[in-house]
Short mmCIF file of C-alpha atoms in Angstrom, two decimals:
data_model
loop_
_atom_site.label_atom_id
_atom_site.label_comp_id
_atom_site.label_asym_id
_atom_site.label_seq_id
_atom_site.Cartn_x
_atom_site.Cartn_y
_atom_site.Cartn_z
CA MET A 174 113.90 97.20 64.63
CA ARG A 175 113.00 99.40 61.64
CA SER A 176 112.85 103.08 62.38
CA ILE A 177 109.45 104.87 61.19
CA TRP A 178 110.39 108.35 61.82
CA ASN A 179 113.51 110.34 62.25
CA GLY A 180 114.01 113.73 64.00
CA ALA A 181 115.35 115.09 67.23
CA ILE A 182 114.17 115.78 70.79
CA SER A 183 114.31 119.48 71.72
CA PHE A 184 115.03 119.77 75.18
CA GLY A 185 115.43 123.52 75.91
CA LEU A 186 118.89 124.47 73.86
CA VAL A 187 119.77 120.69 73.85
CA SER A 188 118.93 118.80 70.59
CA ILE A 189 119.12 114.81 70.58
CA PRO A 190 118.96 113.17 67.30
CA ILE A 191 116.75 110.08 67.65
CA LYS A 192 114.80 107.28 65.63
CA LEU A 193 111.30 106.59 66.41
CA VAL A 194 110.60 102.68 66.40
CA ASN A 195 107.39 100.97 67.16
CA ALA A 196 107.32 99.45 70.87
CA THR A 197 104.51 97.09 70.49
CA GLU A 198 103.47 94.36 67.78
CA SER A 199 100.48 92.63 66.86
CA HIS A 200 100.47 89.03 66.93
CA ALA A 201 96.66 88.77 65.65
CA VAL A 202 96.11 86.20 63.12
CA SER A 203 94.75 87.96 59.67
CA PHE A 204 92.33 86.38 57.30
CA ARG A 205 91.93 86.78 53.51
CA GLN A 206 88.72 87.21 51.73
CA ILE A 207 87.78 84.38 49.39
CA HIS A 208 85.16 83.38 46.82
CA THR A 209 83.21 80.68 48.70
CA GLU A 210 82.54 78.81 45.78
CA ASP A 211 85.82 78.35 44.02
CA GLY A 212 88.22 79.62 46.79
CA GLY A 213 89.35 82.44 44.57
CA ARG A 214 91.11 85.55 46.08
CA ILE A 215 89.02 88.75 46.57
CA ARG A 216 90.94 91.70 45.89
CA TYR A 217 90.23 95.45 45.81
CA ARG A 218 91.21 97.55 43.03
CA LYS A 219 91.69 101.37 43.27
CA VAL A 220 89.64 102.85 40.38
CA CYS A 221 89.08 106.15 39.19
CA GLU A 222 85.38 107.11 39.01
CA LEU A 223 85.75 109.35 36.13
CA GLU A 224 87.66 107.22 33.84
CA ASP A 225 86.50 103.78 35.08
CA ARG A 226 90.03 102.28 35.03
CA GLU A 227 92.36 101.03 37.65
CA VAL A 228 95.00 103.39 38.70
CA ALA A 229 98.49 102.54 40.05
CA GLN A 230 99.82 103.96 43.42
CA ALA A 231 102.05 106.44 41.81
CA GLU A 232 99.02 108.09 40.37
CA ILE A 233 97.19 108.56 43.83
CA GLY A 234 97.23 111.75 45.84
CA LYS A 235 95.54 113.54 48.77
CA ALA A 236 92.55 115.56 48.67
CA TYR A 237 90.11 117.19 51.35
CA GLU A 238 86.54 116.91 50.62
CA ASP A 239 84.54 119.95 51.05
CA ALA A 240 81.01 120.23 52.65
CA ASP A 241 79.49 120.59 49.03
CA GLY A 242 81.37 117.35 47.85
CA SER A 243 84.26 119.15 46.08
CA MET A 244 87.73 118.02 46.45
CA VAL A 245 90.68 120.25 47.59
CA PRO A 246 93.95 118.62 46.38
CA ILE A 247 96.74 118.77 49.14
CA THR A 248 100.23 117.78 47.92
CA ASP A 249 103.16 116.41 50.03
CA GLU A 250 105.05 119.97 49.15
CA ASP A 251 101.98 121.68 50.99
CA LEU A 252 102.32 119.52 54.04
CA SER A 253 106.15 120.04 54.12
CA HIS A 254 105.64 123.74 54.36
CA LEU A 255 103.16 123.73 57.26
CA PRO A 256 103.85 126.41 59.57
CA ILE A 257 104.70 124.18 62.71
CA PRO A 258 107.88 123.64 64.61
CA THR A 259 107.24 119.99 65.24
CA ALA A 260 107.54 118.65 61.58
CA ARG A 261 110.82 116.93 62.30
CA THR A 262 111.16 117.76 65.98
CA ILE A 263 109.80 116.22 69.41
CA GLU A 264 109.52 119.43 71.39
CA ILE A 265 109.42 118.88 75.07
CA VAL A 266 106.70 121.66 76.62
CA ALA A 267 106.51 120.48 80.21
CA PHE A 268 107.65 117.93 82.97
CA VAL A 269 104.63 116.58 85.02
CA PRO A 270 104.12 113.71 87.47
CA GLU A 271 102.90 110.46 85.76
CA GLU A 272 99.90 110.42 87.92
CA ARG A 273 98.58 113.70 85.90
CA ILE A 274 98.30 111.49 82.72
CA ASP A 275 94.78 110.31 82.48
CA PRO A 276 95.18 106.80 81.01
CA LEU A 277 92.30 107.33 78.67
CA GLN A 278 94.61 109.58 76.83
CA MET A 279 97.32 107.10 76.00
CA GLY A 280 97.45 105.45 72.73
CA ALA A 281 100.50 103.87 70.68
CA ALA A 282 103.84 103.50 72.44
CA TYR A 283 107.25 104.04 70.74
CA TYR A 284 110.80 103.66 71.81
CA LEU A 285 113.11 106.59 71.08
CA ALA A 286 116.59 105.31 69.73
CA ALA A 287 119.55 107.44 69.90
CA SER A 288 120.87 108.18 66.28
CA GLY A 289 124.45 108.08 66.09
CA ALA A 290 127.35 108.70 68.94
CA PRO A 291 126.79 112.45 69.29
CA ALA A 292 123.36 111.59 70.75
CA ALA A 293 124.48 109.15 73.25
CA LYS A 294 125.59 111.88 76.08
CA PRO A 295 122.50 114.20 75.65
CA TYR A 296 120.26 110.83 75.50
CA THR A 297 121.55 109.75 78.69
CA LEU A 298 121.21 113.00 80.20
CA LEU A 299 117.60 113.23 79.55
CA ARG A 300 117.05 109.64 80.85
CA GLU A 301 118.63 110.21 84.10
CA ALA A 302 116.90 113.57 84.69
CA LEU A 303 113.49 111.89 84.15
CA LYS A 304 114.55 109.10 86.61
CA ARG A 305 115.57 111.27 89.29
CA SER A 306 112.75 113.98 88.89
CA ASN A 307 110.09 110.83 88.89
CA ARG A 308 108.47 112.79 86.33
CA VAL A 309 107.46 112.33 82.80
CA ALA A 310 107.88 114.86 79.90
CA ILE A 311 105.06 116.18 77.78
CA ALA A 312 105.99 116.82 74.19
CA LYS A 313 104.41 117.68 70.83
CA PHE A 314 105.44 116.12 67.44
CA ALA A 315 104.02 115.49 63.97
CA LEU A 316 103.45 112.09 62.54
CA ARG A 317 101.82 111.02 59.57
CA GLY A 318 100.20 114.21 58.59
CA ARG A 319 99.18 115.38 61.86
CA GLU A 320 100.60 117.19 64.91
CA ARG A 321 100.14 114.70 68.17
CA LEU A 322 100.91 115.00 71.66
CA GLY A 323 103.15 112.47 73.59
CA MET A 324 104.47 111.59 76.97
CA LEU A 325 108.08 110.66 77.43
CA ARG A 326 109.22 108.12 80.13
CA VAL A 327 111.93 105.75 81.18
CA VAL A 328 111.60 102.00 80.60
CA GLY A 329 114.79 100.20 81.44
CA ASP A 330 117.55 102.10 79.96
CA ALA A 331 115.68 103.61 77.15
CA ILE A 332 113.36 106.47 76.56
CA ALA A 333 109.84 105.38 75.48
CA MET A 334 107.13 107.70 74.18
CA HIS A 335 103.40 107.31 74.31
CA GLY A 336 101.13 108.95 71.88
CA LEU A 337 98.39 110.87 73.70
CA LEU A 338 95.21 112.15 72.69
CA TRP A 339 94.42 115.99 72.83
CA PRO A 340 92.36 116.74 75.93
CA ASP A 341 89.10 117.67 73.82
CA GLU A 342 89.28 114.26 72.23
CA VAL A 343 88.25 112.38 75.31
CA ARG A 344 84.69 112.28 75.81
CA ALA A 345 83.12 112.87 79.14
CA PRO A 346 81.45 109.97 80.77
CA GLU A 347 77.92 111.53 80.58
CA GLY A 348 75.04 109.04 80.56
CA VAL A 349 77.27 105.98 81.36
CA ALA A 350 76.85 105.47 85.28
CA PRO A 351 73.39 104.26 86.44
CA ASP A 352 70.81 106.89 86.80
CA ALA A 353 68.96 105.17 89.74
CA GLY A 354 70.40 105.75 93.25
CA VAL A 355 71.97 102.45 94.48
CA THR A 356 73.08 102.08 98.06
CA VAL A 357 75.90 99.62 98.57
CA ARG A 358 75.83 98.01 102.10
CA ASP A 359 79.17 97.32 104.01
CA GLN A 360 78.69 93.54 104.04
CA GLU A 361 78.82 93.65 100.15
CA LEU A 362 81.89 95.80 100.14
CA ASP A 363 83.50 93.28 102.73
CA LEU A 364 82.72 90.47 100.26
CA ALA A 365 83.98 92.58 97.21
CA ASP A 366 87.26 93.06 98.96
CA ALA A 367 87.62 89.49 99.98
CA LEU A 368 86.91 88.53 96.30
CA MET A 369 89.87 91.01 95.40
CA ASP A 370 92.16 89.71 98.21
CA THR A 371 91.56 85.91 96.94
CA LEU A 372 92.13 86.83 93.34
CA GLY A 373 95.22 88.72 94.65
CA GLU A 374 98.02 89.64 92.06
CA ILE A 375 99.43 88.23 88.90
CA ASP A 376 102.56 88.42 86.64
CA LEU A 377 101.00 90.10 83.72
CA ALA A 378 103.95 87.98 81.64
CA ASP A 379 102.02 84.90 82.39
CA LEU A 380 98.98 86.02 80.46
CA HIS A 381 98.67 84.85 76.95
CA ASP A 382 96.08 85.09 74.05
CA GLU A 383 94.04 81.81 74.40
CA TYR A 384 91.90 82.88 71.56
CA ARG A 385 94.92 83.17 69.03
CA GLU A 386 96.22 79.80 70.38
CA ALA A 387 92.91 78.01 69.55
CA LEU A 388 92.60 79.63 66.40
CA GLU A 389 96.09 78.30 65.51
CA GLU A 390 95.28 74.83 66.34
CA VAL A 391 92.15 74.84 64.10
CA ILE A 392 94.07 76.29 61.28
CA ALA A 393 96.91 73.76 61.69
CA ALA A 394 94.23 70.80 61.95
CA LYS A 395 92.47 72.08 58.84
CA SER A 396 95.96 72.01 56.85
CA ALA A 397 96.55 68.63 57.87
CA GLY A 398 93.18 67.41 56.72
CA GLU A 399 92.15 66.72 60.42
CA THR A 400 88.99 67.42 62.04
CA PRO A 401 89.21 70.91 64.19
CA PRO A 402 89.25 70.53 67.87
CA GLU A 403 85.98 71.12 69.36
CA ALA A 404 85.03 73.89 71.81
CA ARG A 405 84.43 72.88 75.37
CA GLU A 406 81.08 73.43 76.73
CA GLU A 407 80.97 75.59 79.75
CA ALA A 408 77.99 75.76 81.89
CA ALA A 409 75.90 78.90 81.13
CA PRO A 410 75.90 81.33 84.17
CA GLY A 411 72.93 81.36 86.32
CA LYS A 412 70.66 84.39 86.59
CA VAL A 413 72.23 86.70 89.39
CA LEU A 414 69.20 87.27 91.81
CA ASP A 415 70.97 88.03 95.21
CA LEU A 416 74.37 90.28 94.90
CA MET A 417 75.38 88.67 98.42
CA ALA A 418 75.01 85.21 97.31
CA ALA A 419 76.82 85.86 94.15
CA LEU A 420 79.57 87.53 95.81
CA GLU A 421 79.92 84.47 98.36
CA SER A 422 80.03 82.17 95.38
CA SER A 423 82.69 84.26 93.57
CA VAL A 424 84.81 84.29 96.66
CA ARG A 425 84.43 80.36 97.09
CA ALA A 426 85.08 79.71 93.34
CA ALA A 427 88.24 81.89 93.59
CA ARG A 428 89.66 80.16 96.48
CA GLU A 429 88.97 76.83 94.97
CA SER A 430 90.62 77.87 91.60
CA ARG A 431 93.65 79.11 93.77
CA GLY A 432 94.26 75.52 95.11
CA GLY A 433 91.39 75.44 97.87
CA GLU A 434 93.37 77.84 100.05
CA GLU A 435 91.73 79.16 102.90
CA ASP A 436 88.39 77.49 102.71
CA ALA A 437 87.44 77.73 106.33
CA PRO A 438 86.68 81.66 106.11
CA ALA A 439 84.13 80.97 103.61
CA GLU A 440 81.94 78.75 105.80
CA GLU A 441 81.77 81.43 108.28
CA ALA A 442 79.48 83.43 105.99
CA GLU A 443 76.87 80.76 105.77
CA VAL A 444 73.62 81.33 107.81
CA ARG A 445 73.10 78.83 110.42
CA SER A 446 70.10 78.02 112.70
CA LEU A 447 69.91 78.87 116.11
CA ARG A 448 68.86 75.40 116.93
CA GLU A 449 72.20 73.87 115.89
CA SER A 450 73.95 75.35 118.92
CA GLY A 451 72.74 72.60 121.13
CA THR A 452 69.55 73.99 122.80
CA PRO A 453 67.31 70.76 123.68
CA SER A 454 64.02 70.72 121.64
CA ARG A 455 60.80 71.23 123.69
CA GLN A 456 59.63 67.91 122.22
CA THR A 457 62.57 65.85 123.48
CA PRO A 458 61.04 64.74 126.88
CA LYS A 459 57.95 63.61 125.31
CA GLU A 460 59.82 61.45 122.92
CA THR A 461 61.68 59.89 125.85
CA GLY A 462 59.00 57.09 126.46
CA GLY A 463 56.36 58.56 128.70
CA LYS A 464 53.48 58.24 126.20
CA LYS A 465 54.75 54.77 125.27
CA SER A 466 55.01 53.52 128.70
CA THR A 467 51.59 55.02 129.73
CA SER A 468 49.76 53.57 126.71
CA ALA A 469 51.11 50.15 127.05
CA ALA A 470 50.13 50.22 130.96
CA ALA A 471 46.78 51.16 130.21
CA LYS A 472 46.24 48.68 127.45
CA LYS A 473 47.52 45.91 129.62
CA THR A 474 45.38 47.03 132.68
CA ALA A 475 42.23 47.15 130.52
CA ALA A 476 42.78 43.70 129.58
CA GLY A 477 42.59 42.50 132.98
CA LYS A 478 46.36 41.57 133.59
CA THR A 479 46.66 43.13 137.29
CA ALA A 480 50.55 42.06 137.34
CA ALA A 481 51.32 44.02 134.12
CA GLY A 482 49.40 46.99 135.66
CA LYS A 483 51.60 46.85 138.82
CA THR A 484 54.74 46.45 136.82
CA ALA A 485 53.61 49.78 134.47
CA GLY A 486 52.94 51.59 137.69
CA LYS A 487 56.54 50.65 139.01
CA LYS A 488 58.03 51.64 135.71
CA ALA A 489 56.31 54.95 135.73
CA ALA A 490 57.29 55.53 139.30
CA ALA A 491 60.95 54.92 138.61
CA LYS A 492 60.95 57.38 135.56
CA GLU A 493 59.45 60.09 137.67
CA PRO A 494 62.93 61.54 138.62
CA ALA A 495 64.19 61.62 134.96
CA LYS A 496 60.82 63.39 133.82
CA LYS A 497 61.11 65.90 136.50
CA THR A 498 64.69 66.69 135.37
CA ALA A 499 63.69 67.07 131.61
CA GLY A 500 60.58 69.46 132.56
CA ARG A 501 58.11 69.73 135.34
CA GLY A 502 55.12 70.03 133.36
CA THR A 503 55.82 67.22 131.13
CA ALA A 504 56.12 65.02 134.06
CA THR A 505 53.03 66.21 135.67
CA LYS A 506 51.04 65.50 132.34
CA SER A 507 52.45 62.07 132.18
CA THR A 508 51.50 61.01 135.86
CA THR A 509 47.92 62.55 135.64
CA LYS A 510 47.48 60.48 132.23
CA SER A 511 49.07 57.28 134.01
CA THR A 512 46.74 57.63 137.13
CA THR A 513 43.63 58.46 135.12
CA ALA A 514 44.22 55.05 132.95
CA LYS A 515 44.88 53.18 136.09
CA ARG A 516 41.42 54.15 137.67
CA ALA A 517 39.52 53.28 134.60
CA ALA A 518 41.28 50.14 134.21
CA THR A 519 40.33 49.36 137.97
CA ALA A 520 36.66 50.02 137.50
CA ASN A 521 36.52 48.12 134.44
CA THR A 522 38.12 45.17 136.37
CA ALA A 523 35.94 45.47 139.13
CA THR A 524 32.72 45.31 137.11
CA ARG A 525 33.88 42.20 135.16
CA SER A 526 35.06 40.58 138.14
CA ALA A 527 31.79 41.08 140.37
CA ALA A 528 30.77 37.46 139.88
CA ALA A 529 34.31 36.06 140.09
CA THR A 530 35.90 33.78 142.77
CA ASN A 531 37.43 35.16 146.24
CA THR A 532 40.85 35.45 144.37
CA ALA A 533 39.37 38.43 142.47
CA LYS A 534 38.17 39.94 145.67
CA LYS A 535 41.62 39.63 147.17
CA LYS A 536 43.22 41.27 144.45
CA ALA A 537 40.92 44.25 144.29
CA PRO A 538 42.31 45.74 147.52
CA SER A 539 45.87 45.55 146.42
CA ARG A 540 44.84 47.31 143.10
CA LYS A 541 43.57 50.26 145.28
CA ARG A 542 46.56 50.61 147.47
CA SER A 543 48.55 50.61 144.13
CA ALA A 544 46.34 53.44 142.80
#
């Protein structure tokens, strides 16, 4: 790895020669600007406004623009004489617990490599001291024309340095949180905890840039003269109206994405009707056959079929115990209706058979006894 800065770590009276190298690299796909009509490259040229001509890099210097628009030239020699001790030194100023560092302050990461054999012993000493103390070193250093703040910590067998923002460069989160008072219920917190537990942990090494991979596929297809792959159409997310329902759906989806693990607990959150517990319905005894048998007996008796009336009476009498077991009120109503129907049928039959034979007169007493 190519070093971008050479200097030394100042650790009290100990000086450790080091080289600064980038600890990260970008894999982003970069594009060039072209003229869409003919594909020609679009380039930027550095032109002097006063002479209206392009100038070479060697002719370009630095300047500070004042409030009135005037330029104050600043040369490399001016920068080299700045009255700061960190021009070529990473000066350690304190050792603090890592929890004291706000992640909002952390910026670019670098590796500090020992420069030469003489740096091996003090480098190792600082590394082991940081390990044993479980602390990080806060340091100041100058890089690219400005003094910066850094945090030194151990990564494997190396010392890494994270660039830190100065405390006054981190904005306060004013106006970010919701203004309205919001109350979160315990049930919602429980579902949020369940969702976090279901998603669980992940090895960061398994994560990759899917956008870059898809972009590379498009570039490869167009380079080969093929049709670029089409994007998969994903269902648009529905409008969230109920937070509890959204949390339950999220937990269920997370469990399915993890291979359908523990689907049973998700069912426990469903709301079930109380009638599903096995309690008999109030209409069940009526549907057992009370009305059907009564109406059938009444129709047959009204038609003048005495035998059918007796049979219906016997069936109604046989079903009396079962009706009493299901509900006394229902049995009483069924018996009253059956008796009324029989009396009406008997009266009609007596009227119709007034001029009938002696056989009809003999059947009338039997109907009265059955009634």
